mmCIF file of C-alpha atoms and ligand atoms in Angstrom:
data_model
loop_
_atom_site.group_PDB
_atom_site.id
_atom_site.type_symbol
_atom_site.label_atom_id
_atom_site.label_comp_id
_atom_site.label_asym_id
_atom_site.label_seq_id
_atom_site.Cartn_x
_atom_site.Cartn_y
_atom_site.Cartn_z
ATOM 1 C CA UNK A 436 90.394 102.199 86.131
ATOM 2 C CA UNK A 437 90.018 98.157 86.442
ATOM 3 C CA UNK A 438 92.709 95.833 87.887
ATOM 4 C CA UNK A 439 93.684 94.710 84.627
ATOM 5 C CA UNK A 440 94.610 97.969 83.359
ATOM 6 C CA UNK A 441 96.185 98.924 86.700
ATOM 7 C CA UNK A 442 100.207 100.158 87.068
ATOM 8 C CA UNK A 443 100.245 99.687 91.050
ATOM 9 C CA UNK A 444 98.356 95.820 89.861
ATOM 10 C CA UNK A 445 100.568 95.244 87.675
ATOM 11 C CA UNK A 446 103.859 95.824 89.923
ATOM 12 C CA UNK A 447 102.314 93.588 92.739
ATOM 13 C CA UNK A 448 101.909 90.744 89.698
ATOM 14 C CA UNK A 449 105.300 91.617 89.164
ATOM 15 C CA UNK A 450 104.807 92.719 85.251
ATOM 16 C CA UNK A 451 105.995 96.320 85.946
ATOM 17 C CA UNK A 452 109.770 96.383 87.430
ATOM 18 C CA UNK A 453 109.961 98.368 91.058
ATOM 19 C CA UNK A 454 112.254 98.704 93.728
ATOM 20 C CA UNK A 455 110.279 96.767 95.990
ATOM 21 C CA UNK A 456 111.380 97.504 99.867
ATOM 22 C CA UNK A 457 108.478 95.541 101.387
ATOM 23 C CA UNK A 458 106.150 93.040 101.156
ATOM 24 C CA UNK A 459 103.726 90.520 102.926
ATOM 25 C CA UNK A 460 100.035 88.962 102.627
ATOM 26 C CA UNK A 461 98.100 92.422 102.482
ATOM 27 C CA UNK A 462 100.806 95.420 101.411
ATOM 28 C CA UNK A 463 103.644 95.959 99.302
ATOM 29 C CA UNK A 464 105.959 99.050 99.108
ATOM 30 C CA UNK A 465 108.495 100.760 96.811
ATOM 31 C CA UNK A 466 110.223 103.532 95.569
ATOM 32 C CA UNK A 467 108.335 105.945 94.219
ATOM 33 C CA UNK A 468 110.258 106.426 90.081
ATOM 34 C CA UNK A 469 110.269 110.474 90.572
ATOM 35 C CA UNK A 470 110.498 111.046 94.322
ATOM 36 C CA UNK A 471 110.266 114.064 95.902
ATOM 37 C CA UNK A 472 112.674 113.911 98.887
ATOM 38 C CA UNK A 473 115.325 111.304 99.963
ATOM 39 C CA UNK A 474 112.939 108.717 100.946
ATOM 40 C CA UNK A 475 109.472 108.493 98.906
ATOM 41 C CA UNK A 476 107.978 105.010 99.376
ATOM 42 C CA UNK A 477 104.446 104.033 97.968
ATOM 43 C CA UNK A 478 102.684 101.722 100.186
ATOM 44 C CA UNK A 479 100.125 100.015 98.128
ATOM 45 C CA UNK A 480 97.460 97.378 99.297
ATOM 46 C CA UNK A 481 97.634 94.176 97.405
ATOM 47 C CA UNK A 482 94.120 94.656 97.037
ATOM 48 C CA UNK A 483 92.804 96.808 94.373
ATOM 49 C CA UNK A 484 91.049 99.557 96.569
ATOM 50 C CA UNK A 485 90.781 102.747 94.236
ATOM 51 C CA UNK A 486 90.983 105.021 96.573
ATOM 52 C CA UNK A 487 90.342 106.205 100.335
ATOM 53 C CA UNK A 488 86.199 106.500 99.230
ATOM 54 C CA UNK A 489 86.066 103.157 98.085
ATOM 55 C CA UNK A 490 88.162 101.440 101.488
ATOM 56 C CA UNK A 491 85.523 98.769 103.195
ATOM 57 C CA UNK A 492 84.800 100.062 106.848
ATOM 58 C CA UNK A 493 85.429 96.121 108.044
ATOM 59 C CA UNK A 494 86.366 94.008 105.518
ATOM 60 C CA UNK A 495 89.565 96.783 104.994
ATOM 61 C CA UNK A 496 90.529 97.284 108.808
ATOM 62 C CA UNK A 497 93.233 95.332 108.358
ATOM 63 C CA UNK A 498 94.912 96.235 105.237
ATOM 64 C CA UNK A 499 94.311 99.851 107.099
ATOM 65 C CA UNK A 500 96.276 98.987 110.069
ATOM 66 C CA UNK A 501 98.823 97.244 108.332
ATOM 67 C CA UNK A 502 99.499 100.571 105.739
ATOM 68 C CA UNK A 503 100.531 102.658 108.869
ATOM 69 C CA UNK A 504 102.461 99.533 110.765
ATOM 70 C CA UNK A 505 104.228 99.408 107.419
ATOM 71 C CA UNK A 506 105.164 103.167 107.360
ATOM 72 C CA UNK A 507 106.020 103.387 110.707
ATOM 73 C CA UNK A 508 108.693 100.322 110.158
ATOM 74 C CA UNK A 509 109.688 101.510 106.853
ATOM 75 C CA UNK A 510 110.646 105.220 108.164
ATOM 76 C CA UNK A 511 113.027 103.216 111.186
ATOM 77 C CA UNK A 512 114.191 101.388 107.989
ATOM 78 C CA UNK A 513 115.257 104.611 106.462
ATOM 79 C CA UNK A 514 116.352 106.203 109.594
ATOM 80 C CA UNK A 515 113.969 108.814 109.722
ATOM 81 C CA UNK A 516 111.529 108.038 112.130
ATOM 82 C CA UNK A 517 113.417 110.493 114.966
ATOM 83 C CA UNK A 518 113.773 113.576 112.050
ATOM 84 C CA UNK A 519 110.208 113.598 110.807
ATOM 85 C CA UNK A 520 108.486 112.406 107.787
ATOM 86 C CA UNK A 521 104.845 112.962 106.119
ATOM 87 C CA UNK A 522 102.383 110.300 104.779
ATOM 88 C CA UNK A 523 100.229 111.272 102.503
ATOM 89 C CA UNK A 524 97.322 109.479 100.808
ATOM 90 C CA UNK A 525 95.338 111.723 97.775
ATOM 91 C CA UNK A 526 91.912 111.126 96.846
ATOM 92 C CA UNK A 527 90.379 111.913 93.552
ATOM 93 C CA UNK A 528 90.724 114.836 91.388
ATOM 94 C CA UNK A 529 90.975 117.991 93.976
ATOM 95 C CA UNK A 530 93.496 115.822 95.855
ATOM 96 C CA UNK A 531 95.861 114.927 93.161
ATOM 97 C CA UNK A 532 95.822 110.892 93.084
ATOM 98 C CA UNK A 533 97.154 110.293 89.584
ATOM 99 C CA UNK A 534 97.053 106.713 89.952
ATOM 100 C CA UNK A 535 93.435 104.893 90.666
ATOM 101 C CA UNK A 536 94.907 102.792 93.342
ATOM 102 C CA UNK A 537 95.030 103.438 97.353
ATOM 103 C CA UNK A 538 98.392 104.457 98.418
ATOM 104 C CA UNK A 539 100.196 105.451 101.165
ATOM 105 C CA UNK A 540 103.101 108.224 99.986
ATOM 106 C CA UNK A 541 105.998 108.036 103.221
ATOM 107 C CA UNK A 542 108.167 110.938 102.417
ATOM 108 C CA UNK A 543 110.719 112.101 103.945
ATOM 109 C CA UNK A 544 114.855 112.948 104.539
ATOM 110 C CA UNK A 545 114.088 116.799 104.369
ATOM 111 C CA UNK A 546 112.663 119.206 105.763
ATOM 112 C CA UNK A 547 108.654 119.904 104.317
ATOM 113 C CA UNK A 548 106.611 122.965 104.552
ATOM 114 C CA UNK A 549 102.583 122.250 104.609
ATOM 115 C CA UNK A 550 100.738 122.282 102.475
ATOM 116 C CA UNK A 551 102.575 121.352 99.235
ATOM 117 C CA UNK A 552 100.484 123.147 96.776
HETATM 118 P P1 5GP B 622 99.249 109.966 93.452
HETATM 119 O O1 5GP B 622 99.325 111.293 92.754
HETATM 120 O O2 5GP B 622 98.309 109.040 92.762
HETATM 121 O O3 5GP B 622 99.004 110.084 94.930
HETATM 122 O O4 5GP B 622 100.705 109.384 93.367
HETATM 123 C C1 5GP B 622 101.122 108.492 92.370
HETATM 124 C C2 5GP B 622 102.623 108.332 92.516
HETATM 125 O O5 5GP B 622 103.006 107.181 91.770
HETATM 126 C C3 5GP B 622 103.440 109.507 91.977
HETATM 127 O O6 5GP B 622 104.250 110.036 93.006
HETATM 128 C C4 5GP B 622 104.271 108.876 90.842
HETATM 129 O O7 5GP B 622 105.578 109.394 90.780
HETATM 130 C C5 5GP B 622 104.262 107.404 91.190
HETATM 131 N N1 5GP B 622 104.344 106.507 90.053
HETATM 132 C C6 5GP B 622 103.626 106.580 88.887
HETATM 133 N N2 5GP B 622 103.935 105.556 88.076
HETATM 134 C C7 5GP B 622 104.861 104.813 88.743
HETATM 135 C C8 5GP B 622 105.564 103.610 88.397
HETATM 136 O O8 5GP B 622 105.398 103.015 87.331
HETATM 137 N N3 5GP B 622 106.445 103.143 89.336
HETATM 138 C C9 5GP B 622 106.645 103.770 90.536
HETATM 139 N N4 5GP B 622 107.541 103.225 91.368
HETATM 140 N N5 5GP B 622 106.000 104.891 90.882
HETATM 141 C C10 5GP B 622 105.114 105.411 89.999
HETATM 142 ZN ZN1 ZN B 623 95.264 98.222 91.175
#
């Protein structure tokens, strides 16, 4: 999948409609449109990374450090940093990533049993 034919691209452009809950220079997040528990946030880098195999070792640290900054403000946001949450971030076909983009899932507001299936 290239940018141009990207969905997560194409909300950070702004030409798909999302419920956008953060944003600065490197990541963006929003709701994710069929969430799984109370809170499900997508935090997406602004850069088109496909996925955790293609993620720069160096020229990435950053965006890196600012996906879990992010999710660690965003679950205060949603007051459930104290109950528990789980952020999850699939890779490729045996790990379920449906969309060719590097995200961040931050789920929580109920209780989880590992794994998921
Ligand atoms: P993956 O399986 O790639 O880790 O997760 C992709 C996630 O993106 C899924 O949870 C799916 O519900 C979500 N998703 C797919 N298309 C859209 C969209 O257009 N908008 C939003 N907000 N979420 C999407
Ligand atoms: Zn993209």
């Amino acid at each position: 999948m290239t940018e141009t034919d990207c969905i997560f691209c194409k909300i950070i452009q702004g030409e798909i409609p999302s419920t956008t809950v953060h944003d600065d220079e490197l990541v963006t997040a929003f709701r994710d449109i069929n969430p799984v528990a109370p809170t499900h946030i997508l935090i997406v880098p602004k850069k088109h990374i496909e996925d955790n195999n293609a993620f720069e070792a160096g020229a990435d640290d950053a965006v890196a450090a600012r996906l879990f900054a992010v999710a660690k403000q965003l679950a205060q946001a949603e007051g459930i940093a104290e109950s528990g949450y789980r952020l999850i971030m699939n890779c490729g076909s045996d790990g379920g990533q449906e969309i060719q983009h590097l995200h961040l899932h931050l789920i929580g507001g109920r209780k989880m049993q590992y794994p998921m299936g």
